[in-house]
């Protein structure tokens, strides 16, 4: 492979297609840099694949004499993933832009980055939709006037590098279109990185966003406004190379070497190999005019590569289970029969007969969860009807909503009830507790003999069935915040289950459990 | 999966771990109407009555009000002392859940003041106790579908 470096040249990667970008577009600089880097990598020409989405930059594959795929809007990372997984020998490159990569394909980009395939992603960021003639993009700065933001952008712009870091990208870098030599250095390092390399290239759109990065990318201002990150070297910038970045109370600050006794040794030293992404993340926060804008490699760490992991897994499972056949799986014995408008679903016997079958394992897990052997939790599956009858059911009383409050009071006093149901045999309208009576009778001067219960009752939260479990009732009591739940009785009418009844049941169960434990000991 | 969870021992946990309700407290001599207002304001079913030194001397519950005040000839400005339950049943933070269950099993009240020395820590209610128990059983009680007939016996339906 090394020998290839000798005979492949830039010219080998220039296609016969006429390059059709606007004169002055930064894409030219990036294309040139890419064409310069490819022959240096020692990879045979036929192993290169360039995949793009939609946008000006996505015309890249036409202009490179390699394999290429001008694909669907935002989906270049996805197609590249498929290409790389299917043939890991290929050198796969994704060309995308700020709209294609961060808006339409934002989700696809994130997942390609976190998987860490050994591919290279170049995102050209001109902060505008150029191809569609000047709509604001996810990286357009606030206040920017565009065709779709005539009064200024009000969206917070995305920082592509921070997206990459948050997606656990293992190689994160930035370059500027006005410095092609630096672009080539960064791209070469990215190509040699084992894992996904993500490189943001800042560029202008000469027609729709000419001054996208003018503040920092103009040659005259570059030395003072860009911070070139160099591995193992202090963060120094400025035309006179006398300014630097250091930490002050955990925040980065610009300092001048030689002032206030500051020397080069006080400055932050760049280390792109830090596992922790926090340092790289702090660098992404630096921005002109408060700071110089950092360019170069922010982060480069080693992590397992997706296609290698996948290949290993396939080998391992194939060794264990043999090679599976997709057609056989589709026509195999695993199927369900749905009949009677979905009333009955039957599965083929083939499924459970499979040895080590996943669904069987899951069923066993679910069974374990549902059939607790612990006596207390098992007891919570008791039907609530049982505690209704076993614990003081006589205290349930139903009054008509037309009955007077005075009648309700008489009932509370006579039977030591906590709560009264309001309704009839067929329907419940509400519920009335001691609290409702007290707060209305003591604090207001209502006529308790004439006003009906319906005036002060509260609505029913939920009516349960006798067949519901105690666990269901506790669940409803917890959610509703009530102390009582009405239940519909099998032989008609309604009953009331209270927290006190449930606690009594738990108390008795706990006693039984402890008694049994004592006996077995 | 079960062995790592202490399902069977929640009842030996101290009441101090339960989220107690903030107590509504009024001084001795407060009128019944004002005490009820205090209960309503604090959204709690009882009010504690304390003496000059802040020592708990009584408790007034909705039950007391229902049976001693509603329908009686007492005026609303009667001091709470007349109808409150004097020297109420109290617990300490070291009381276990099991003991609390025992108390609520045999005693008629729904609220128990929890004291550390003479200091009122809060109110243990039957609701608070039930919530505490259910929090120990997230699988069996807390995270249930609204209709238990929806619990599938097998993961793939059928």
XYZ file of C-alpha atoms in Angstrom:
679
model
C 0.000 0.000 0.000
C 2.798 2.411 0.874
C 4.016 2.085 -2.710
C 0.746 3.579 -3.937
C 1.801 6.906 -2.523
C 4.474 6.949 -5.146
C 2.353 6.783 -8.225
C -1.133 8.138 -7.366
C -1.370 11.867 -7.858
C -3.961 14.542 -7.419
C -4.776 14.255 -11.124
C -5.959 10.674 -10.601
C -8.839 11.957 -8.505
C -10.014 14.713 -10.807
C -13.078 13.586 -12.758
C -14.014 14.609 -16.253
C -17.165 16.355 -15.006
C -17.179 20.102 -15.265
C -17.177 21.615 -11.783
C -20.241 23.775 -11.469
C -20.077 25.814 -8.341
C -20.350 29.576 -8.274
C -17.034 31.313 -8.900
C -15.480 32.077 -5.527
C -17.305 29.303 -3.667
C -15.373 27.758 -0.789
C -16.305 24.296 -2.083
C -13.466 24.605 -4.620
C -10.895 24.906 -1.860
C -12.295 21.887 -0.055
C -12.435 19.820 -3.260
C -8.823 20.697 -4.000
C -7.758 19.795 -0.498
C -9.548 16.450 -0.722
C -7.986 15.703 -4.112
C -4.597 16.496 -2.607
C -5.095 14.280 0.417
C -6.478 11.151 -1.256
C -3.267 10.156 -3.105
C -1.293 10.569 0.117
C -3.287 7.955 2.014
C -1.877 4.916 0.225
C -5.314 3.529 -0.585
C -6.033 2.152 -4.088
C -8.277 4.472 -6.057
C -11.025 1.908 -6.489
C -11.428 1.613 -2.720
C -12.699 5.180 -2.313
C -16.415 5.903 -2.047
C -17.858 9.394 -1.645
C -21.463 9.627 -0.467
C -23.380 12.889 -0.351
C -26.896 14.073 0.373
C -28.460 17.168 -1.194
C -26.981 20.636 -1.413
C -24.225 22.472 -3.247
C -21.509 20.560 -1.417
C -23.310 17.317 -2.205
C -22.209 17.650 -5.846
C -18.792 16.498 -4.633
C -19.022 12.878 -5.860
C -19.318 14.060 -9.492
C -16.052 15.910 -9.320
C -13.995 13.137 -7.805
C -12.859 10.285 -9.978
C -13.845 7.672 -7.405
C -16.946 5.650 -6.690
C -19.682 7.895 -5.440
C -23.315 8.184 -4.504
C -25.267 11.434 -4.727
C -27.999 10.182 -2.424
C -31.086 11.354 -0.568
C -31.389 14.567 1.436
C -29.767 14.095 4.835
C -29.243 10.363 4.384
C -25.607 10.290 3.310
C -24.413 9.023 6.757
C -26.951 6.202 6.550
C -25.953 5.068 3.084
C -22.290 5.379 4.038
C -22.983 3.157 7.058
C -24.429 0.490 4.772
C -21.528 0.761 2.335
C -18.932 0.470 5.081
C -20.624 -2.424 6.863
C -21.096 -4.329 3.606
C -17.490 -3.807 2.585
C -15.238 -2.656 5.421
C -12.235 -2.497 3.085
C -13.562 0.669 1.462
C -12.506 4.164 2.444
C -15.883 5.830 2.851
C -16.368 9.599 2.881
C -19.524 11.561 3.586
C -19.885 15.071 2.200
C -22.671 17.063 3.755
C -23.590 20.614 4.658
C -25.137 22.540 7.524
C -28.664 22.053 6.170
C -28.309 18.516 4.866
C -26.331 17.243 7.854
C -27.837 19.169 10.758
C -31.424 19.738 9.757
C -32.757 17.245 7.236
C -30.284 14.551 8.273
C -29.568 15.645 11.835
C -30.776 12.382 13.282
C -28.801 10.286 10.793
C -25.633 12.201 11.530
C -25.940 11.643 15.279
C -26.292 7.886 14.916
C -23.467 7.524 12.416
C -21.241 9.413 14.868
C -22.154 7.345 17.904
C -21.639 4.063 16.060
C -18.067 5.027 15.234
C -17.720 3.340 11.861
C -14.344 3.932 10.271
C -15.667 6.614 7.908
C -14.931 10.301 7.331
C -17.609 12.959 7.509
C -16.942 16.430 6.098
C -19.564 19.024 6.940
C -19.289 22.231 4.941
C -20.808 24.983 7.002
C -21.778 28.176 5.176
C -24.646 28.984 7.523
C -27.233 29.160 4.730
C -29.206 27.010 2.302
C -27.306 27.966 -0.855
C -28.675 25.503 -3.418
C -32.265 26.520 -2.712
C -31.240 30.183 -2.898
C -30.784 31.615 0.525
C -33.002 30.328 3.323
C -31.627 30.351 6.843
C -30.059 27.092 8.052
C -29.555 25.463 11.484
C -26.215 27.285 11.844
C -27.423 30.727 10.728
C -26.625 33.262 13.416
C -29.390 35.014 15.344
C -30.667 38.180 13.737
C -29.564 37.168 10.246
C -31.812 38.482 7.456
C -32.548 35.816 4.847
C -35.424 35.029 2.511
C -37.107 32.946 5.200
C -36.184 35.294 8.035
C -36.963 38.748 6.637
C -36.946 40.274 10.130
C -33.994 38.286 11.426
C -33.429 34.706 12.590
C -34.790 34.056 16.066
C -33.668 30.401 16.311
C -30.629 29.555 18.425
C -27.940 28.277 16.009
C -26.469 24.784 16.354
C -22.763 24.310 16.945
C -21.869 21.255 14.792
C -18.861 20.323 16.917
C -20.927 20.223 20.067
C -23.436 17.939 18.322
C -20.521 15.683 17.372
C -19.131 15.628 20.914
C -22.546 14.955 22.388
C -22.857 12.050 19.933
C -19.635 10.567 21.341
C -17.689 11.203 18.124
C -14.110 9.968 18.439
C -12.527 12.482 16.042
C -13.766 16.067 15.976
C -12.053 18.842 14.028
C -12.617 22.195 12.350
C -10.920 24.009 9.472
C -11.534 27.138 7.407
C -11.875 27.257 3.624
C -9.373 30.092 3.346
C -6.577 27.847 4.645
C -6.471 24.835 2.265
C -3.149 23.594 3.625
C -4.650 23.300 7.081
C -7.776 21.623 5.665
C -5.565 18.989 4.064
C -3.683 18.373 7.335
C -6.890 17.946 9.270
C -8.480 15.698 6.621
C -5.401 13.523 6.443
C -5.388 13.072 10.213
C -9.110 12.305 10.065
C -8.622 9.723 7.331
C -5.917 8.004 9.332
C -8.063 7.972 12.475
C -9.603 4.555 13.172
C -13.263 5.441 13.678
C -15.588 8.172 12.458
C -13.815 11.457 11.772
C -16.002 14.536 11.806
C -14.551 17.673 10.219
C -16.471 20.932 10.040
C -15.175 23.270 7.359
C -16.219 26.892 7.626
C -16.872 28.443 4.230
C -18.776 31.273 2.655
C -21.531 31.137 0.083
C -20.438 33.869 -2.311
C -23.959 34.535 -3.481
C -26.175 34.190 -0.435
C -23.840 34.475 2.549
C -20.680 36.101 1.386
C -19.562 37.257 4.807
C -20.485 34.076 6.643
C -17.097 33.844 8.341
C -15.418 37.025 7.092
C -14.594 38.170 10.634
C -12.315 35.262 11.274
C -11.347 33.790 7.937
C -9.908 36.841 6.157
C -6.217 36.330 5.710
C -5.356 39.682 7.304
C -7.256 39.002 10.494
C -6.682 35.271 10.760
C -3.663 35.266 13.060
C -5.438 37.321 15.700
C -8.808 35.677 15.416
C -8.079 32.000 14.864
C -6.483 29.678 17.381
C -4.662 26.810 15.693
C -4.784 23.794 17.986
C -1.539 21.826 18.042
C -1.141 18.629 20.020
C 1.005 19.030 23.140
C 1.506 22.750 22.586
C 0.143 25.672 24.599
C -2.887 27.516 23.225
C -1.134 30.524 21.672
C -2.427 32.902 19.022
C -1.985 36.455 17.734
C 0.107 38.002 15.012
C 2.913 38.484 17.517
C 2.260 35.028 19.036
C 1.970 36.706 22.426
C -1.619 35.842 23.375
C -2.872 32.667 24.927
C -5.718 30.872 26.662
C -5.634 29.838 30.306
C -8.168 28.735 32.868
C -9.359 31.201 35.464
C -11.674 29.586 38.003
C -12.649 26.834 35.549
C -13.452 29.369 32.819
C -11.200 29.963 29.820
C -9.684 33.446 29.587
C -7.559 35.312 27.021
C -4.211 36.487 28.468
C -1.155 38.235 27.099
C 2.201 36.566 27.611
C 4.524 38.860 29.509
C 1.748 40.784 31.217
C 0.926 40.243 34.915
C 3.793 37.777 35.094
C 2.123 35.334 32.705
C 4.464 32.995 30.850
C 3.865 30.269 28.271
C 3.886 27.755 31.096
C 0.664 29.189 32.533
C -1.269 28.529 29.323
C -3.499 25.573 28.633
C -1.691 22.837 26.763
C -3.715 21.203 23.994
C -4.407 17.502 24.440
C -6.778 16.067 21.862
C -6.426 12.564 23.275
C -8.331 13.275 26.506
C -10.992 10.615 27.010
C -13.244 13.064 28.798
C -15.006 15.249 26.191
C -15.363 18.178 28.612
C -12.088 19.835 27.567
C -12.951 19.585 23.868
C -16.406 20.894 24.700
C -14.908 23.948 26.428
C -12.864 24.637 23.274
C -16.061 24.583 21.193
C -17.405 27.369 23.405
C -14.605 29.720 22.394
C -15.849 32.049 19.684
C -14.950 35.370 18.139
C -15.101 38.214 19.260
C -14.599 37.267 22.940
C -12.070 34.591 22.055
C -10.162 33.455 19.005
C -12.044 30.700 17.165
C -10.193 27.387 17.587
C -9.423 25.346 14.464
C -7.663 22.001 14.205
C -8.322 18.718 15.957
C -10.407 19.129 19.110
C -10.661 15.467 19.981
C -9.120 12.214 18.809
C -9.662 9.147 20.971
C -9.631 5.414 20.374
C -12.804 3.404 20.691
C -14.013 0.126 19.164
C -14.972 0.452 15.510
C -18.502 -0.554 14.574
C -17.874 -2.718 11.540
C -15.167 -4.673 13.369
C -17.487 -5.281 16.302
C -20.274 -6.337 13.963
C -18.047 -8.674 12.007
C -16.850 -10.234 15.254
C -20.392 -10.723 16.455
C -21.483 -12.336 13.200
C -18.529 -14.720 13.344
C -19.239 -15.613 16.953
C -22.939 -16.283 16.434
C -22.389 -18.136 13.148
C -19.922 -20.423 14.888
C -22.531 -21.120 17.536
C -25.690 -21.417 15.484
C -24.521 -21.952 11.943
C -25.274 -19.754 9.018
C -28.917 -18.663 8.933
C -30.926 -18.231 5.796
C -33.182 -15.182 5.498
C -35.558 -16.865 3.068
C -35.863 -19.843 5.391
C -36.663 -17.481 8.235
C -39.369 -15.737 6.233
C -40.950 -18.991 5.111
C -40.195 -20.838 8.334
C -42.370 -22.138 11.095
C -42.544 -18.930 13.099
C -45.856 -17.283 12.369
C -49.047 -16.119 13.994
C -52.596 -16.750 12.842
C -55.028 -13.914 13.490
C -58.700 -14.761 13.137
C -62.140 -13.545 14.164
C -61.386 -9.863 13.584
C -58.328 -10.092 15.730
C -60.223 -11.814 18.544
C -57.984 -14.833 18.488
C -54.271 -14.846 17.874
C -52.554 -18.186 17.700
C -48.921 -18.787 17.227
C -47.378 -21.639 15.328
C -46.015 -24.453 17.401
C -42.707 -23.955 15.622
C -41.900 -20.916 17.703
C -41.774 -22.380 21.154
C -40.139 -25.555 19.922
C -37.050 -23.647 18.827
C -34.201 -24.334 21.199
C -32.819 -21.282 22.930
C -35.457 -19.189 21.243
C -35.499 -15.533 22.214
C -39.248 -15.338 22.613
C -39.179 -18.276 24.974
C -36.548 -16.562 27.107
C -38.649 -13.414 27.177
C -41.761 -15.367 28.097
C -39.936 -16.957 30.987
C -38.799 -13.545 32.189
C -42.328 -12.171 31.958
C -43.663 -15.211 33.762
C -41.145 -14.686 36.549
C -42.257 -11.090 36.908
C -45.911 -11.949 36.983
C -45.824 -14.949 39.276
C -44.063 -13.770 42.376
C -43.339 -16.401 44.967
C -42.999 -13.808 47.698
C -46.124 -14.289 49.859
C -46.836 -10.607 50.403
C -46.587 -9.561 46.763
C -48.501 -12.681 45.790
C -51.233 -11.667 48.228
C -51.605 -8.320 46.460
C -53.060 -10.269 43.554
C -55.998 -11.224 45.773
C -59.293 -9.951 44.401
C -60.353 -6.766 46.124
C -63.812 -8.222 46.636
C -62.290 -10.419 49.313
C -61.068 -7.568 51.479
C -64.304 -5.751 50.883
C -66.260 -8.597 52.476
C -63.642 -9.617 55.042
C -62.991 -6.167 56.468
C -66.010 -4.204 57.634
C -68.056 -3.987 54.445
C -71.093 -2.990 56.482
C -69.755 0.542 56.621
C -70.607 1.154 52.976
C -73.680 3.301 52.536
C -75.261 4.736 49.392
C -77.400 7.860 49.579
C -79.321 9.581 46.819
C -77.876 12.847 45.486
C -81.230 14.442 46.403
C -80.923 13.451 50.070
C -80.159 16.352 52.362
C -76.792 17.035 53.902
C -78.511 16.625 57.257
C -79.371 13.026 56.357
C -75.765 12.366 55.401
C -74.606 13.753 58.751
C -77.017 11.477 60.587
C -75.556 8.496 58.690
C -71.972 9.481 59.468
C -72.803 9.775 63.158
C -74.728 6.537 63.377
C -72.355 4.197 61.608
C -68.896 5.695 62.183
C -68.288 5.859 58.462
C -65.391 7.579 56.721
C -67.190 8.176 53.507
C -70.593 7.826 51.803
C -71.299 6.911 48.184
C -73.808 9.038 46.299
C -75.942 7.301 43.688
C -78.252 4.354 43.314
C -78.025 0.646 42.514
C -77.116 1.357 38.903
C -75.060 4.478 38.905
C -72.688 6.409 41.113
C -72.714 10.194 40.948
C -70.177 11.133 43.554
C -68.577 10.531 46.877
C -68.922 12.388 50.159
C -66.347 12.294 52.936
C -66.330 13.571 56.503
C -63.997 16.296 55.339
C -66.496 17.570 52.730
C -69.168 17.838 55.411
C -66.962 19.536 58.000
C -65.499 22.103 55.651
C -68.904 23.036 54.302
C -70.942 22.857 57.473
C -68.448 24.463 59.863
C -67.053 27.142 57.587
C -70.216 28.173 55.717
C -73.778 28.780 56.806
C -75.541 26.389 54.457
C -78.978 25.081 55.230
C -78.082 21.469 55.885
C -81.676 20.285 55.960
C -82.601 21.735 52.577
C -79.405 21.597 50.548
C -78.937 18.240 48.770
C -75.771 16.184 49.006
C -75.138 16.780 45.299
C -74.170 20.362 46.133
C -71.100 19.374 48.093
C -70.175 15.855 46.911
C -66.991 15.252 44.893
C -66.811 13.396 41.562
C -65.792 9.734 41.422
C -62.229 9.216 40.201
C -62.536 5.586 39.234
C -64.890 2.686 39.888
C -63.190 -0.679 40.174
C -64.528 -4.193 39.949
C -64.648 -6.828 42.653
C -62.311 -8.821 40.436
C -59.614 -6.149 40.362
C -56.598 -7.027 42.444
C -55.633 -5.284 45.659
C -52.535 -4.055 43.843
C -54.791 -2.318 41.288
C -56.692 -0.600 44.076
C -53.521 0.570 45.841
C -52.339 1.877 42.495
C -55.534 3.892 42.008
C -55.496 5.167 45.597
C -51.907 6.341 45.097
C -52.668 8.081 41.808
C -55.977 9.661 42.801
C -54.909 10.898 46.207
C -58.220 9.644 47.593
C -58.719 7.478 50.646
C -61.535 5.408 49.171
C -62.310 3.571 45.953
C -65.827 2.494 44.994
C -66.132 -1.026 43.642
C -68.873 -2.488 41.505
C -70.285 -5.558 43.243
C -70.994 -8.777 41.358
C -74.578 -9.005 42.586
C -75.335 -5.388 41.762
C -74.782 -2.190 43.634
C -71.578 -0.628 44.848
C -69.230 -0.958 47.764
C -66.399 1.074 49.151
C -62.814 0.009 49.803
C -60.760 2.218 52.083
C -57.059 2.559 52.758
C -57.730 1.330 56.260
C -59.146 -1.951 54.934
C -56.087 -2.389 52.728
C -53.688 -1.671 55.573
C -55.557 -4.187 57.727
C -55.169 -6.759 54.995
C -51.439 -6.021 54.669
C -51.095 -6.158 58.438
C -52.699 -9.606 58.568
C -50.613 -10.858 55.648
C -47.400 -9.616 57.259
C -48.384 -11.401 60.454
C -48.988 -14.636 58.580
C -45.686 -14.330 56.733
C -43.803 -13.768 59.964
C -45.606 -16.628 61.656
C -44.683 -18.990 58.842
C -41.074 -17.840 58.905
C -40.933 -18.432 62.655
C -42.366 -21.933 62.189
C -39.894 -22.911 59.487
C -37.028 -21.687 61.652
C -34.015 -10.890 39.772
C -35.787 -11.011 43.128
C -32.909 -11.654 45.532
C -31.414 -8.159 45.270
C -34.626 -6.488 46.394
C -35.631 -6.514 50.020
C -39.282 -7.205 49.388
C -40.039 -8.816 52.699
C -38.430 -6.399 55.046
C -40.106 -3.071 54.390
C -42.153 -3.552 57.511
C -39.090 -3.408 59.732
C -38.151 0.025 58.347
C -38.536 2.984 60.743
C -41.347 5.503 60.315
C -38.630 8.160 60.100
C -38.151 7.069 56.487
C -41.778 7.696 55.566
C -42.647 11.112 54.102
C -44.596 12.569 56.981
C -47.266 15.164 56.343
C -46.635 18.650 57.678
C -48.796 19.084 60.764
C -51.372 21.839 61.150
C -50.790 23.252 64.646
C -52.902 25.673 66.680
C -52.431 26.973 70.254
C -54.743 25.909 73.016
C -57.792 28.170 73.138
C -58.147 28.541 69.339
C -61.781 28.514 68.253
C -63.184 25.484 66.478
C -63.889 27.497 63.307
C -60.293 28.751 63.173
C -59.002 25.224 63.716
C -61.081 23.956 60.782
C -59.744 26.813 58.634
C -56.241 25.748 59.568
C -57.043 22.164 58.514
C -58.451 23.346 55.219
C -55.462 25.600 54.588
C -53.023 22.760 55.260
C -55.167 20.238 53.373
C -54.997 17.757 56.209
C -57.675 15.891 58.124
C -56.547 16.856 61.629
C -55.070 19.699 63.616
C -52.697 19.477 66.583
C -53.291 21.580 69.664
C -50.283 22.737 71.698
C -49.847 24.572 74.999
C -47.817 27.733 75.669
C -44.572 25.766 75.584
C -45.370 24.112 72.280
C -46.103 20.805 73.941
C -48.738 18.669 72.244
C -51.855 18.472 74.387
C -54.545 17.363 71.950
C -55.647 16.501 68.448
C -58.808 17.448 66.582
C -59.875 15.335 63.618
C -62.734 15.431 61.146
C -64.157 12.492 63.106
C -64.112 14.476 66.370
C -65.799 17.382 64.656
C -68.446 15.149 63.117
C -69.339 13.457 66.358
C -68.787 16.197 68.939
C -69.510 19.421 67.107
C -71.735 19.009 64.022
C -75.340 18.881 65.195
C -74.423 19.949 68.739
C -75.390 23.215 70.394
C -71.762 24.359 70.720
C -71.059 27.731 69.052
C -68.258 28.006 66.482
C -66.129 30.147 68.789
C -65.880 27.388 71.386
C -62.199 26.664 72.131
C -60.941 23.461 70.483
C -59.962 22.208 73.919
C -63.625 21.384 74.566
C -63.929 18.701 71.894
C -60.351 17.658 71.024
C -58.964 14.246 71.919
C -56.684 14.949 74.873
C -53.279 13.295 75.263
C -53.460 11.734 71.837
C -51.713 8.578 70.736
C -48.268 9.526 69.391
C -45.346 7.730 67.821
C -41.608 8.314 67.482
C -39.508 8.233 64.283
C -38.055 4.908 65.397
C -41.463 3.205 65.303
C -41.423 0.488 62.651
C -43.846 0.181 59.751
C -45.055 -3.076 61.278
C -45.809 -1.354 64.589
C -47.595 1.458 62.775
C -49.697 -1.087 60.884
C -50.526 -2.640 64.248
C -51.619 0.714 65.669
C -53.829 1.621 62.710
C -55.229 -1.912 62.863
C -56.507 -1.531 66.384
C -57.003 2.213 66.847
C -59.785 4.112 65.072
C -57.810 7.231 64.021
C -56.278 7.957 60.628
C -53.566 10.387 61.723
C -50.823 9.888 64.283
C -48.506 12.724 65.409
C -44.849 11.696 65.309
C -42.751 13.317 68.033
C -39.042 13.461 68.711
C -39.005 14.331 72.412
C -41.542 17.146 72.630
C -40.912 18.289 69.086
C -43.580 17.614 66.464
C -41.997 15.966 63.418
C -45.153 15.598 61.374
C -48.200 13.453 60.897
C -48.185 9.808 59.882
C -51.430 9.161 58.030
C -52.803 5.862 56.801
C -52.382 7.255 53.287
C -48.695 8.061 53.917
C -48.136 4.570 55.265
C -49.824 2.943 52.264
C -47.809 5.079 49.841
C -44.603 4.102 51.629
C -45.465 0.423 51.355
C -46.422 0.718 47.694
C -43.125 2.481 46.926
C -41.393 -0.689 48.061
C -43.352 -2.677 45.513
C -42.902 -0.731 42.256
C -43.321 -3.790 40.103
C -46.405 -5.140 41.808
C -48.221 -1.936 42.683
C -46.793 1.269 41.256
C -46.243 0.433 37.605
C -49.467 -1.255 36.654
C -51.524 -0.785 33.515
C -54.826 0.958 34.301
C -56.731 -2.247 33.558
C -55.265 -5.407 35.006
C -56.870 -7.510 32.280
C -54.361 -5.874 29.937
C -51.423 -7.647 31.558
C -50.305 -10.171 28.962
C -49.343 -13.601 30.138
C -46.840 -13.928 27.302
C -44.613 -11.338 25.702
C -45.868 -12.063 22.209
C -49.537 -11.813 23.030
C -51.817 -14.762 22.198
